[in-house]
mmCIF file of C-alpha atoms in Angstrom:
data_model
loop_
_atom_site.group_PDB
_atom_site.id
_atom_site.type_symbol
_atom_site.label_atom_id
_atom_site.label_comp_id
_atom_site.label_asym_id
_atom_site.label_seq_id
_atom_site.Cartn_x
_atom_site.Cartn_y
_atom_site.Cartn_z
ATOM 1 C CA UNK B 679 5.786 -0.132 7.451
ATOM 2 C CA UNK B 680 4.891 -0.205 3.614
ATOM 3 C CA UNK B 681 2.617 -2.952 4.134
ATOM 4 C CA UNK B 682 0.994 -0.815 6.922
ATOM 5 C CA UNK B 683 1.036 2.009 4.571
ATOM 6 C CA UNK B 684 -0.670 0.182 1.890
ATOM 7 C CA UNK B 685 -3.251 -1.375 3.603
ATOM 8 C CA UNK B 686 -4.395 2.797 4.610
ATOM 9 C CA UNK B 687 -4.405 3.084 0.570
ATOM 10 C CA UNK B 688 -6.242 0.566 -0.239
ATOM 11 C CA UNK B 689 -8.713 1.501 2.562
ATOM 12 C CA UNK B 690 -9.090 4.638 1.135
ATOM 13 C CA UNK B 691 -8.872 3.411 -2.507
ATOM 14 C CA UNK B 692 -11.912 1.071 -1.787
ATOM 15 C CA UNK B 693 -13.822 3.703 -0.292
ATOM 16 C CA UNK B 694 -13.694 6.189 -2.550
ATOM 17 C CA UNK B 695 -13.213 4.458 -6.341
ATOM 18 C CA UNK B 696 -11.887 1.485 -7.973
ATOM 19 C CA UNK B 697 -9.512 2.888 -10.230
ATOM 20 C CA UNK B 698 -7.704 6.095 -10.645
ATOM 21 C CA UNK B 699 -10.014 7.982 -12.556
ATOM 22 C CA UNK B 700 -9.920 11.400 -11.620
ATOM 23 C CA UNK B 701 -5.311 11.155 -11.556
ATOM 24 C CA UNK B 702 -5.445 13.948 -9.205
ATOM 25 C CA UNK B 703 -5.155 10.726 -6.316
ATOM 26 C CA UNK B 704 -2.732 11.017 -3.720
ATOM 27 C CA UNK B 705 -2.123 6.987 -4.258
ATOM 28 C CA UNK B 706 -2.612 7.187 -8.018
ATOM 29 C CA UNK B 707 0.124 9.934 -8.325
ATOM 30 C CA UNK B 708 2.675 7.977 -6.089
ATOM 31 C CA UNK B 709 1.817 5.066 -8.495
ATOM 32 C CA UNK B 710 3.035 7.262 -11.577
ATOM 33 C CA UNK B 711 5.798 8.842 -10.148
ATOM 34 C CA UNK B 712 7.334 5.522 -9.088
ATOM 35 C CA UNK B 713 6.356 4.548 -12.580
ATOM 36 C CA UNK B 714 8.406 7.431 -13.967
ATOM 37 C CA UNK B 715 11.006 6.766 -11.973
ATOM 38 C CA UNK B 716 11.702 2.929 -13.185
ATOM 39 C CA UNK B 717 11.327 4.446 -16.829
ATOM 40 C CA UNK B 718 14.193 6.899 -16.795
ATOM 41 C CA UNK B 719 16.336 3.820 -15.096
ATOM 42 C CA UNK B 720 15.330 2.144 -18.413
ATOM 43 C CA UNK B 721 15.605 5.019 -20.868
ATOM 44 C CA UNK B 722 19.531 5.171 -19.193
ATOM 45 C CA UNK B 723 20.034 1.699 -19.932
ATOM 46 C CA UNK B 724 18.850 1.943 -23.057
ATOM 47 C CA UNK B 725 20.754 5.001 -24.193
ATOM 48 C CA UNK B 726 24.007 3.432 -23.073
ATOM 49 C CA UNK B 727 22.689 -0.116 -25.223
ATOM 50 C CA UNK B 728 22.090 2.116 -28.649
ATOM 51 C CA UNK B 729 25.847 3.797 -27.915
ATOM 52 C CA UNK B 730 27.311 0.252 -27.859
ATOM 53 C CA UNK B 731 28.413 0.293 -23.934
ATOM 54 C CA UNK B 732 26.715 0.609 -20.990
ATOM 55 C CA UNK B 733 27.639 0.788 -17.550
ATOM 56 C CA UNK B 734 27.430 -2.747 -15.536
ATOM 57 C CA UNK B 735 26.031 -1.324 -11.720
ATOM 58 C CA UNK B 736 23.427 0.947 -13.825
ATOM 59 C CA UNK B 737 21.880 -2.705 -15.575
ATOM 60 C CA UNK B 738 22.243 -5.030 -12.501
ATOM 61 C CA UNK B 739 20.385 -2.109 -10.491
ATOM 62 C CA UNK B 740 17.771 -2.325 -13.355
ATOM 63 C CA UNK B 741 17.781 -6.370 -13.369
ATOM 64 C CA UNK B 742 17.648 -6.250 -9.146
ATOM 65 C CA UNK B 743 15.018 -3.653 -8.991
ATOM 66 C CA UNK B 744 12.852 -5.578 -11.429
ATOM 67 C CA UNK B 745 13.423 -8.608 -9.501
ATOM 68 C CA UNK B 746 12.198 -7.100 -6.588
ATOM 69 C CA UNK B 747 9.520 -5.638 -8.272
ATOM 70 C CA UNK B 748 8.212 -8.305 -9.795
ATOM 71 C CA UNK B 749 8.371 -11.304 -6.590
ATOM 72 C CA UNK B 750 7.527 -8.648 -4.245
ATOM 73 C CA UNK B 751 5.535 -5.531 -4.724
ATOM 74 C CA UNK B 752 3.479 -6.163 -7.396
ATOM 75 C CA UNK B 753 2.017 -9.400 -5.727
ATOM 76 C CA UNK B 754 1.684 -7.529 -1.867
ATOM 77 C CA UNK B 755 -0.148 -4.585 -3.941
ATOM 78 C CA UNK B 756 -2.465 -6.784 -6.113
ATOM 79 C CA UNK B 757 -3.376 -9.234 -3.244
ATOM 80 C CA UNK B 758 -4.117 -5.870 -1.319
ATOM 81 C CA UNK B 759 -6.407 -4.907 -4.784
ATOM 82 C CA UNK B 760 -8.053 -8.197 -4.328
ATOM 83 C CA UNK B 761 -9.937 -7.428 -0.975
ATOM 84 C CA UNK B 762 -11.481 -4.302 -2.078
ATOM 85 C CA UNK B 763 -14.439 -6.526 -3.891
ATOM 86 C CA UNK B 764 -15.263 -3.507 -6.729
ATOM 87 C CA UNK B 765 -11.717 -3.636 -7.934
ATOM 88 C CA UNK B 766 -11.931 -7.156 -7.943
ATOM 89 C CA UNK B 767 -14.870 -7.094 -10.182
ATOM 90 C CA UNK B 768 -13.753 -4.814 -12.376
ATOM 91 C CA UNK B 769 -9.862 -5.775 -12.805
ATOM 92 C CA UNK B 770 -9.567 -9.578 -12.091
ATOM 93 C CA UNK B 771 -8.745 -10.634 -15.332
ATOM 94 C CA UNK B 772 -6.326 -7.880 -15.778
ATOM 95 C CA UNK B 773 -4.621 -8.607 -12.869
ATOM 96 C CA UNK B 774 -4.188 -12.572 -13.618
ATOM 97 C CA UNK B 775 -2.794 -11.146 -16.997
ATOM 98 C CA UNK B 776 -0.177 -8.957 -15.420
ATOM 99 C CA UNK B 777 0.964 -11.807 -12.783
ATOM 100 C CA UNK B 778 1.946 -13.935 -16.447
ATOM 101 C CA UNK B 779 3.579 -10.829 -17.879
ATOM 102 C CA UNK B 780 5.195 -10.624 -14.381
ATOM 103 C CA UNK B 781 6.645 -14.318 -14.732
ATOM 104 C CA UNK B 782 7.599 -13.541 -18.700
ATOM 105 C CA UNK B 783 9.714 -10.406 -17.132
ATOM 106 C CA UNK B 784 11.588 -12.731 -14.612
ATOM 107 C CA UNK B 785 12.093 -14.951 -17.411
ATOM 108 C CA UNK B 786 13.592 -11.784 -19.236
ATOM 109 C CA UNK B 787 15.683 -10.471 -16.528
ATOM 110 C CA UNK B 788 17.299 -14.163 -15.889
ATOM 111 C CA UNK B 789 18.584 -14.104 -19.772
ATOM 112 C CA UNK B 790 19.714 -10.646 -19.235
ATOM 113 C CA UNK B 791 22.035 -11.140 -16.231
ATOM 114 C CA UNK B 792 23.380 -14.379 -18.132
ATOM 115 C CA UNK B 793 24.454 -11.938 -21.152
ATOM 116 C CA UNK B 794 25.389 -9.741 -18.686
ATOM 117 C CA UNK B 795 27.864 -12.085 -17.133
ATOM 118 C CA UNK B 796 29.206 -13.410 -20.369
ATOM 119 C CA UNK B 797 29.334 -10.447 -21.721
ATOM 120 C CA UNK B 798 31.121 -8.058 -19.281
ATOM 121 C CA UNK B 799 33.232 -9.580 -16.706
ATOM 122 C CA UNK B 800 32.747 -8.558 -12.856
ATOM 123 C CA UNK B 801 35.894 -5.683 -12.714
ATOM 124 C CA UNK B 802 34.623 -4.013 -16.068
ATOM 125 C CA UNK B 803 32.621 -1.178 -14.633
ATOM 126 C CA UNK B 804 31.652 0.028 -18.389
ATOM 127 C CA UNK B 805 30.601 -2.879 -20.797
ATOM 128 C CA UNK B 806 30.439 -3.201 -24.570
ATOM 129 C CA UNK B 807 26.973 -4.151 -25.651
ATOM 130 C CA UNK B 808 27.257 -7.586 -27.672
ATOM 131 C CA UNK B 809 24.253 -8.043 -29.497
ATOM 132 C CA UNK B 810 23.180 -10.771 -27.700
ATOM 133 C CA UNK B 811 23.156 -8.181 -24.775
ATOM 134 C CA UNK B 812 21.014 -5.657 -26.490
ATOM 135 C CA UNK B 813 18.967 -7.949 -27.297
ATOM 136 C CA UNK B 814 18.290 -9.735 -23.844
ATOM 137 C CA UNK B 815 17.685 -6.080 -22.722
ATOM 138 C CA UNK B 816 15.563 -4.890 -25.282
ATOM 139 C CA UNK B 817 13.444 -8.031 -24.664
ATOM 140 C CA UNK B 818 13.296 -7.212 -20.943
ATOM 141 C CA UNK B 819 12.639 -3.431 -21.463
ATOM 142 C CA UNK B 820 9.976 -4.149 -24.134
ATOM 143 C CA UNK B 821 8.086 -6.341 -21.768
ATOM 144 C CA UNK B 822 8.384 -4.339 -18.786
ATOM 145 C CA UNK B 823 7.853 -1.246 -20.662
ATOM 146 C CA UNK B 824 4.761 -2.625 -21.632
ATOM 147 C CA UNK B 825 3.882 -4.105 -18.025
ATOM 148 C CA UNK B 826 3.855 -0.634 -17.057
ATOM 149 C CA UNK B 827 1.379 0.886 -19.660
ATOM 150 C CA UNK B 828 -0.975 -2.090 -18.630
ATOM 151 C CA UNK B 829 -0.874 -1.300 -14.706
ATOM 152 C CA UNK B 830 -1.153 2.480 -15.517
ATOM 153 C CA UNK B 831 -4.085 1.698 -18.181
ATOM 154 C CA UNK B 832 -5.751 -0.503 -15.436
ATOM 155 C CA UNK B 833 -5.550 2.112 -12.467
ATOM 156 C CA UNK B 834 -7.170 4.763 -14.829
ATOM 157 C CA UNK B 835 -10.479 2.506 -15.128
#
């Protein structure tokens, strides 16, 4: 069904423009929101990093959604973005620069959850943040943080 769903997007999306200029798109907006979305689950898990603990469900939903984001939907939406040929044109090299970003993000996420399971043993429900924690999840944050600027940046061409 989301497949299905996309592939009426991109339809549209090819038709009419190949980027998100005018951000009043029905597509473009959905993009945001969901972008919005994945930065207050960040923002959370940051503000429980900076107060020293930080609940363990709220960072392995960040670490699985990322995962998920980053092996599934990203690649299904940008192989969508490839057959509409001005996109293409215009974004190619952006989008083989956000598939490494994507692959320095899983990197990220894998040195995360092995802090995360040193760190904070599977019946804590609230963990301390070790500094070797904070840091594995500022690194992750910082690069996905910045992975969404560059897809939002790249729509708005």
């Amino acid at each position: 069904m989301q497949v299905v769903s996309v592939f009426i997007l991109l339809s549209w999306f090819c038709g009419v423009q190949a980027g998100c200029k005018s951000g009043q798109d029905t597509f473009c907006k959905w993009w945001s929101a969901k972008h919005d979305l994945v930065s207050e689950m960040g923002i959370s898990c940051s503000n429980g990093a900076l107060s020293g603990s930080i609940q363990r469900r709220d960072l392995q939903l960040y670490i699985a959604y990322f995962r998920t984001h980053a092996n599934l939907e990203d690649p299904i939406m940008w192989e969508l973005f490839r057959k509409c040929a001005l996109f293409t044109e215009q974004h190619e090299l952006e989008l083989q620069q956000n598939e490494k970003v994507e692959t320095s993000i899983q990197t990220a996420l894998e040195v995360l959850e092995n802090e995360l399971v040193h760190s904070c043993s599977e019946t804590q429900q609230v963990c301390v943040v070790t500094s070797s924690l904070g840091d594995a999840f500022e690194r992750a944050n910082e690069l996905i943080n910045q992975h969404i600027k560059d897809e939002e940046d790249m729509l708005a061409k």
